[in-house]
Coordinates of C-alpha atoms in Angstrom, one line a residue:
X162 CA 129.6 -18.8 62.4
X163 CA 132.5 -17.6 64.5
X164 CA 133.4 -20.4 66.9
X165 CA 136.2 -18.6 68.8
X166 CA 136.0 -18.1 72.5
X167 CA 134.8 -14.6 73.3
X168 CA 136.4 -13.3 76.5
X169 CA 134.8 -10.1 77.8
X170 CA 137.4 -8.0 79.6
X171 CA 134.9 -6.8 82.2
X172 CA 134.1 -10.3 83.5
X173 CA 136.9 -12.5 82.3
X174 CA 135.0 -15.8 81.8
X175 CA 134.9 -17.3 78.3
X176 CA 131.5 -17.2 76.4
X177 CA 131.0 -20.3 74.3
X178 CA 128.3 -20.4 71.6
X179 CA 126.6 -23.6 70.6
X180 CA 125.3 -22.2 67.3
X181 CA 127.1 -23.4 64.2
X182 CA 130.7 -24.6 64.0
X183 CA 132.0 -28.1 64.3
X184 CA 131.9 -30.4 67.4
X185 CA 135.7 -30.4 67.2
X186 CA 135.9 -26.6 67.4
X187 CA 133.5 -26.6 70.3
X188 CA 135.5 -29.3 72.0
X189 CA 138.6 -27.2 71.9
X190 CA 136.8 -24.3 73.4
X191 CA 135.4 -26.4 76.2
X192 CA 138.9 -27.8 77.0
X193 CA 140.4 -24.4 77.0
X194 CA 137.8 -23.0 79.4
X195 CA 137.7 -25.9 81.8
X196 CA 141.5 -26.3 81.9
X197 CA 142.2 -22.7 82.7
X198 CA 139.4 -21.7 85.2
X199 CA 136.7 -24.4 85.2
X200 CA 134.0 -21.9 84.5
X201 CA 132.5 -20.3 81.4
X202 CA 129.3 -19.0 79.9
X203 CA 127.2 -20.9 77.4
X204 CA 124.9 -19.3 74.9
X205 CA 122.7 -20.5 72.0
X206 CA 122.0 -23.9 73.7
X207 CA 118.6 -24.3 72.2
X208 CA 116.6 -23.7 75.4
X209 CA 113.7 -21.3 74.6
X210 CA 113.8 -18.0 76.5
X211 CA 110.1 -18.5 77.4
X212 CA 111.1 -21.6 79.4
X213 CA 113.6 -19.6 81.3
X214 CA 111.1 -16.8 82.0
X215 CA 108.6 -19.5 83.1
X216 CA 110.8 -21.2 85.6
X217 CA 111.9 -17.9 87.2
X218 CA 108.3 -16.7 87.4
X219 CA 107.4 -20.1 89.1
X220 CA 110.3 -19.7 91.5
X221 CA 109.2 -16.1 92.5
X222 CA 105.6 -17.3 93.0
X223 CA 106.8 -20.2 95.1
X224 CA 109.1 -18.2 97.4
X225 CA 106.3 -15.6 97.8
X226 CA 104.1 -18.2 99.4
X227 CA 103.6 -18.1 103.2
X228 CA 106.3 -20.0 105.1
X229 CA 103.8 -22.6 106.4
X230 CA 102.7 -23.4 102.8
X231 CA 106.4 -24.0 101.8
X232 CA 107.1 -26.0 105.0
X233 CA 104.2 -28.3 104.0
X234 CA 106.5 -29.8 101.4
X235 CA 109.7 -29.7 103.5
X236 CA 112.7 -31.6 102.1
X237 CA 112.1 -35.3 102.3
X238 CA 114.7 -38.0 102.8
X239 CA 115.1 -38.3 99.0
X240 CA 116.5 -34.7 98.9
X241 CA 113.4 -33.2 97.3
X242 CA 111.2 -30.3 98.4
X243 CA 111.6 -27.1 100.3
X244 CA 114.8 -26.1 102.1
X245 CA 114.3 -23.3 104.6
X246 CA 116.9 -20.5 105.0
X247 CA 120.0 -21.2 107.1
X248 CA 119.6 -25.0 107.1
X249 CA 122.8 -25.9 105.2
X250 CA 126.4 -25.3 106.3
X251 CA 129.1 -26.1 103.7
X252 CA 131.3 -28.1 106.1
X253 CA 133.0 -29.9 103.2
X254 CA 134.4 -26.7 101.7
X255 CA 138.0 -27.1 100.6
X256 CA 138.7 -23.3 100.6
X257 CA 137.1 -21.9 103.7
X258 CA 136.2 -22.8 107.3
X259 CA 132.5 -22.3 107.1
X260 CA 130.6 -22.0 110.4
X261 CA 127.5 -20.1 109.4
X262 CA 124.6 -21.5 107.4
X263 CA 123.9 -20.3 103.9
X264 CA 121.4 -17.4 103.9
X265 CA 119.1 -18.7 101.1
X266 CA 116.0 -20.9 100.7
X267 CA 115.2 -23.2 97.8
X268 CA 112.9 -25.7 96.2
X269 CA 114.7 -28.9 95.0
X270 CA 113.5 -31.1 92.1
X271 CA 115.3 -34.3 91.2
X272 CA 115.0 -37.0 88.6
X273 CA 111.6 -38.7 89.1
X274 CA 111.7 -42.3 90.3
X275 CA 108.3 -44.1 90.2
X276 CA 107.4 -46.7 92.9
X277 CA 107.6 -49.5 90.3
X278 CA 111.2 -48.6 89.4
X279 CA 113.7 -51.1 90.9
X280 CA 115.7 -48.1 92.2
X281 CA 112.8 -46.7 94.2
X282 CA 113.6 -46.4 97.9
X283 CA 117.4 -46.2 97.5
X284 CA 119.1 -43.0 98.6
X285 CA 118.0 -40.1 96.4
X286 CA 115.7 -42.3 94.4
X287 CA 112.1 -41.4 95.3
X288 CA 109.2 -39.0 94.6
X289 CA 109.4 -35.3 94.0
X290 CA 107.2 -33.0 96.1
X291 CA 105.0 -30.2 94.6
X292 CA 103.4 -27.1 96.1
X293 CA 99.7 -26.4 95.6
X294 CA 100.4 -23.7 93.1
X295 CA 98.7 -23.6 89.7
X296 CA 101.0 -24.0 86.7
X297 CA 104.1 -24.4 88.9
X298 CA 104.8 -28.0 88.1
X299 CA 104.3 -27.6 84.4
X300 CA 106.7 -24.6 84.2
X301 CA 109.4 -26.2 86.3
X302 CA 109.1 -29.6 84.5
X303 CA 109.3 -28.0 81.1
X304 CA 112.5 -26.2 82.0
X305 CA 114.0 -29.3 83.6
X306 CA 113.3 -31.4 80.5
X307 CA 114.9 -28.9 78.2
X308 CA 118.0 -28.7 80.3
X309 CA 118.2 -32.5 80.5
X310 CA 118.0 -32.8 76.7
X311 CA 120.8 -30.2 76.3
X312 CA 123.0 -31.9 78.8
X313 CA 122.8 -35.2 77.0
X314 CA 123.9 -33.4 73.8
X315 CA 126.7 -31.8 75.7
X316 CA 128.2 -35.2 76.5
X317 CA 129.6 -35.6 73.0
X318 CA 131.7 -32.5 72.7
X319 CA 132.9 -33.1 76.2
X320 CA 134.1 -36.6 75.3
X321 CA 135.9 -35.3 72.2
X322 CA 137.6 -32.6 74.3
X323 CA 139.1 -35.3 76.4
X324 CA 140.3 -37.5 73.4
X325 CA 137.5 -40.0 73.9
X326 CA 135.0 -41.5 71.5
X327 CA 131.9 -39.3 71.1
X328 CA 129.6 -41.6 72.9
X329 CA 132.0 -42.6 75.7
X330 CA 130.0 -40.8 78.5
X331 CA 126.6 -42.1 77.4
X332 CA 126.4 -45.3 79.5
X333 CA 127.0 -43.3 82.7
X334 CA 124.0 -41.0 82.1
X335 CA 121.2 -43.5 81.1
X336 CA 119.9 -43.0 84.6
X337 CA 121.4 -39.6 85.3
X338 CA 121.3 -38.1 88.8
X339 CA 119.8 -34.6 88.3
X340 CA 118.9 -31.7 90.5
X341 CA 117.1 -28.5 89.6
X342 CA 117.2 -26.0 92.5
X343 CA 115.1 -22.9 92.6
X344 CA 117.1 -20.6 94.9
X345 CA 116.0 -17.3 96.6
X346 CA 118.6 -15.1 98.3
X347 CA 117.4 -12.3 100.5
X348 CA 119.5 -9.1 100.5
X349 CA 122.8 -9.3 102.3
X350 CA 122.8 -7.5 105.7
X351 CA 125.2 -4.7 104.9
X352 CA 125.3 -3.6 108.6
X353 CA 126.8 -6.9 109.7
X354 CA 130.3 -7.6 108.3
X355 CA 130.0 -11.1 109.6
X356 CA 126.7 -11.8 107.9
X357 CA 126.4 -15.2 106.3
X358 CA 127.1 -15.7 102.6
X359 CA 124.1 -16.4 100.4
X360 CA 126.2 -19.4 99.4
X361 CA 129.6 -19.9 101.2
X362 CA 132.7 -20.9 99.1
X363 CA 132.3 -24.4 97.8
X364 CA 132.7 -26.7 94.9
X365 CA 129.8 -28.7 93.3
X366 CA 129.8 -32.5 93.8
X367 CA 129.1 -34.2 90.5
X368 CA 129.6 -33.7 86.8
X369 CA 128.6 -30.3 85.5
X370 CA 126.4 -27.4 86.7
X371 CA 124.5 -25.1 84.3
X372 CA 123.2 -22.0 86.1
X373 CA 120.6 -19.5 85.0
X374 CA 120.7 -16.3 87.1
X375 CA 118.7 -13.1 87.3
X376 CA 120.1 -9.6 87.0
X377 CA 121.2 -9.2 90.6
X378 CA 124.8 -10.4 90.4
X379 CA 126.7 -11.7 93.3
X380 CA 128.3 -14.9 91.9
X381 CA 132.1 -15.0 92.2
X382 CA 134.6 -17.6 91.0
X383 CA 138.0 -18.2 92.7
X384 CA 141.0 -17.8 90.5
X385 CA 144.1 -20.1 91.0
X386 CA 145.9 -17.2 92.8
X387 CA 143.1 -17.1 95.4
X388 CA 141.4 -13.9 94.2
X389 CA 137.8 -13.7 93.3
X390 CA 136.3 -13.0 89.9
X391 CA 132.8 -11.8 89.4
X392 CA 130.5 -13.8 87.1
X393 CA 127.8 -11.2 86.4
X394 CA 124.6 -12.0 84.5
X395 CA 124.9 -11.8 80.7
X396 CA 121.7 -11.8 78.7
X397 CA 120.9 -15.1 77.0
X398 CA 123.6 -17.0 78.8
X399 CA 124.1 -19.7 81.4
X400 CA 127.1 -19.9 83.7
X401 CA 128.6 -23.4 83.5
X402 CA 131.2 -25.1 85.8
X403 CA 133.0 -28.3 86.2
X404 CA 132.1 -30.2 89.4
X405 CA 134.2 -32.6 91.6
X406 CA 133.5 -35.9 89.8
X407 CA 134.3 -34.5 86.3
X408 CA 137.5 -33.0 87.7
X409 CA 138.3 -36.3 89.2
X410 CA 137.6 -38.2 86.0
X411 CA 140.1 -35.9 84.2
X412 CA 142.8 -36.2 86.8
X413 CA 142.5 -32.5 87.6
X414 CA 143.0 -31.4 84.0
X415 CA 139.6 -29.8 84.3
X416 CA 139.1 -27.8 87.5
X417 CA 136.3 -28.0 90.0
X418 CA 136.6 -24.3 90.9
X419 CA 135.3 -22.9 94.2
X420 CA 132.6 -20.3 93.9
X421 CA 130.4 -18.3 96.3
X422 CA 127.4 -15.9 96.3
X423 CA 126.9 -12.7 98.2
X424 CA 123.7 -10.8 97.4
X425 CA 124.7 -7.1 97.5
X426 CA 122.0 -5.9 95.1
X427 CA 119.8 -4.5 97.8
X428 CA 116.9 -6.7 96.6
X429 CA 116.0 -10.3 96.3
X430 CA 118.2 -12.6 94.1
X431 CA 116.9 -15.7 92.2
X432 CA 118.9 -18.3 90.4
X433 CA 118.1 -21.8 88.9
X434 CA 121.1 -24.1 88.9
X435 CA 120.8 -27.4 87.1
X436 CA 123.1 -30.1 88.3
X437 CA 123.7 -32.9 85.7
X438 CA 125.4 -35.9 87.2
X439 CA 126.2 -39.5 86.4
X440 CA 124.1 -42.4 87.8
X441 CA 124.5 -43.2 91.5
X442 CA 126.2 -46.5 90.7
X443 CA 128.8 -45.0 88.3
X444 CA 132.4 -45.8 89.2
X445 CA 134.5 -42.7 88.5
X446 CA 138.1 -43.7 87.6
X447 CA 140.7 -41.4 86.1
X448 CA 140.4 -41.5 82.3
X449 CA 143.1 -43.2 80.3
X450 CA 143.5 -40.1 78.2
X451 CA 144.3 -38.0 81.3
X452 CA 147.0 -40.1 82.9
X453 CA 150.3 -41.6 81.9
X454 CA 153.8 -42.4 83.2
X455 CA 154.5 -38.7 83.8
X456 CA 151.0 -38.0 85.2
X457 CA 149.8 -40.8 87.5
X458 CA 146.2 -40.9 88.7
X459 CA 145.7 -38.6 91.7
X460 CA 142.6 -40.4 93.0
X461 CA 141.4 -44.0 93.3
X462 CA 138.1 -45.1 91.7
X463 CA 135.0 -44.0 93.6
X464 CA 131.3 -44.8 93.4
X465 CA 129.6 -41.5 92.7
X466 CA 126.6 -42.3 95.0
X467 CA 128.9 -42.9 98.0
X468 CA 130.8 -39.6 97.4
X469 CA 127.6 -37.7 97.0
X470 CA 125.8 -39.1 100.1
X471 CA 128.8 -38.3 102.3
X472 CA 128.6 -34.7 101.3
X473 CA 124.9 -34.3 101.6
X474 CA 124.9 -36.0 105.1
X475 CA 127.5 -33.5 106.3
X476 CA 126.2 -30.3 104.8
X477 CA 122.4 -30.4 105.3
X478 CA 120.7 -30.1 108.6
X479 CA 117.6 -32.1 107.7
X480 CA 119.8 -35.2 107.2
X481 CA 120.8 -35.1 110.9
X482 CA 117.1 -35.3 112.0
X483 CA 115.3 -38.6 112.7
X484 CA 114.1 -40.1 109.5
X485 CA 110.4 -39.6 108.7
X486 CA 108.1 -40.9 106.0
X487 CA 108.5 -39.3 102.6

C-alpha cells in the first residue's frame, strides 16, 4: 500500500490514508501535515459510508423540523441540544474582529454522563437532549460511536509522531470530552457584502477535529501568509485539523490553524464536525519532546476544562442567560 502523502494541486491539503502501511509511516505523514498547515484529509479510517449517510440524513430531517419543535430541545447548561441561528459570536477569534453572529444552526451531542456518574452536574457533564424524531437517536449515536473508536486508534500514531510512547495519550482520554455537531448553513446572502459568515474565522478549542462535509464547499483554511485556501469536499474523506490544546501540547510545532465557512453554493450546506478532546481535568503542559534549551515552553500548564469554559462562556449567547433547569 502506498503510504505517501497525496497532495492534490487543486486544493493543496494532504490526503492521508489509514489503509495499510506502518504506524511509523503514518506518524511521519501526520507530523508533516500538522507541522506545515495544521490541516489535512483522512481517508480509509474504517467508518462505514452508510453511517455517514445516516448521520447526514438525520441532520437534514432534524433541521427541516418546525422551529418550535427544535426550540423544545434548546441548548441546556451542559452545552447539549439545539442552537438557533445567529446565537454565537466568535469573540475569542485570534485572526479577526468578529461582531456578527454565525449564520448557522446546529444540534449538539456530547459524551453522555449518567446521573449516577460522579462527574454528573459538573460543567459539560450532563444529559444529552433528543428530538422526537424516529430513528434520529440511533443514526446519530451510531456515527458518534464509530468516530470515537477511530479517534482512540488515532492516539497511537499521533504519539509516535511526537516521539512519545505509543500509549502516552491514553490516560488523558479515558473520559474524553467529545462533541458531535450537526450543522446547517443557509445560503449566504450574496446581495449583502457585509453578511455574516456561516462560521467566522476561528480556531477549535481542544485536541483534534474530524469533519465530514457535504458537497456544497465553503470551508477555507488560513495559510501562514494570511491567504485563504479552500478545503473542498473530496469523496470518502474527512477534513482533520489540530485544535488549540494539541498545538499547546506540542509547543506550537503543530498548528491550530484558523478556518472559516462561507456558504456560496446557493443552497443549504450541512456538515458534521466531531471534536475529540481530553478529559476536562487534564493538565496540558508542553511535551518534553517539543521543548529544550533552544526552544523553551511558550505556555504554562493549563487545565483543559478551564480553558474550554472560558471560551464557551464568551462565544455563546445562551451562556449569558439566567441558568435554568436542564
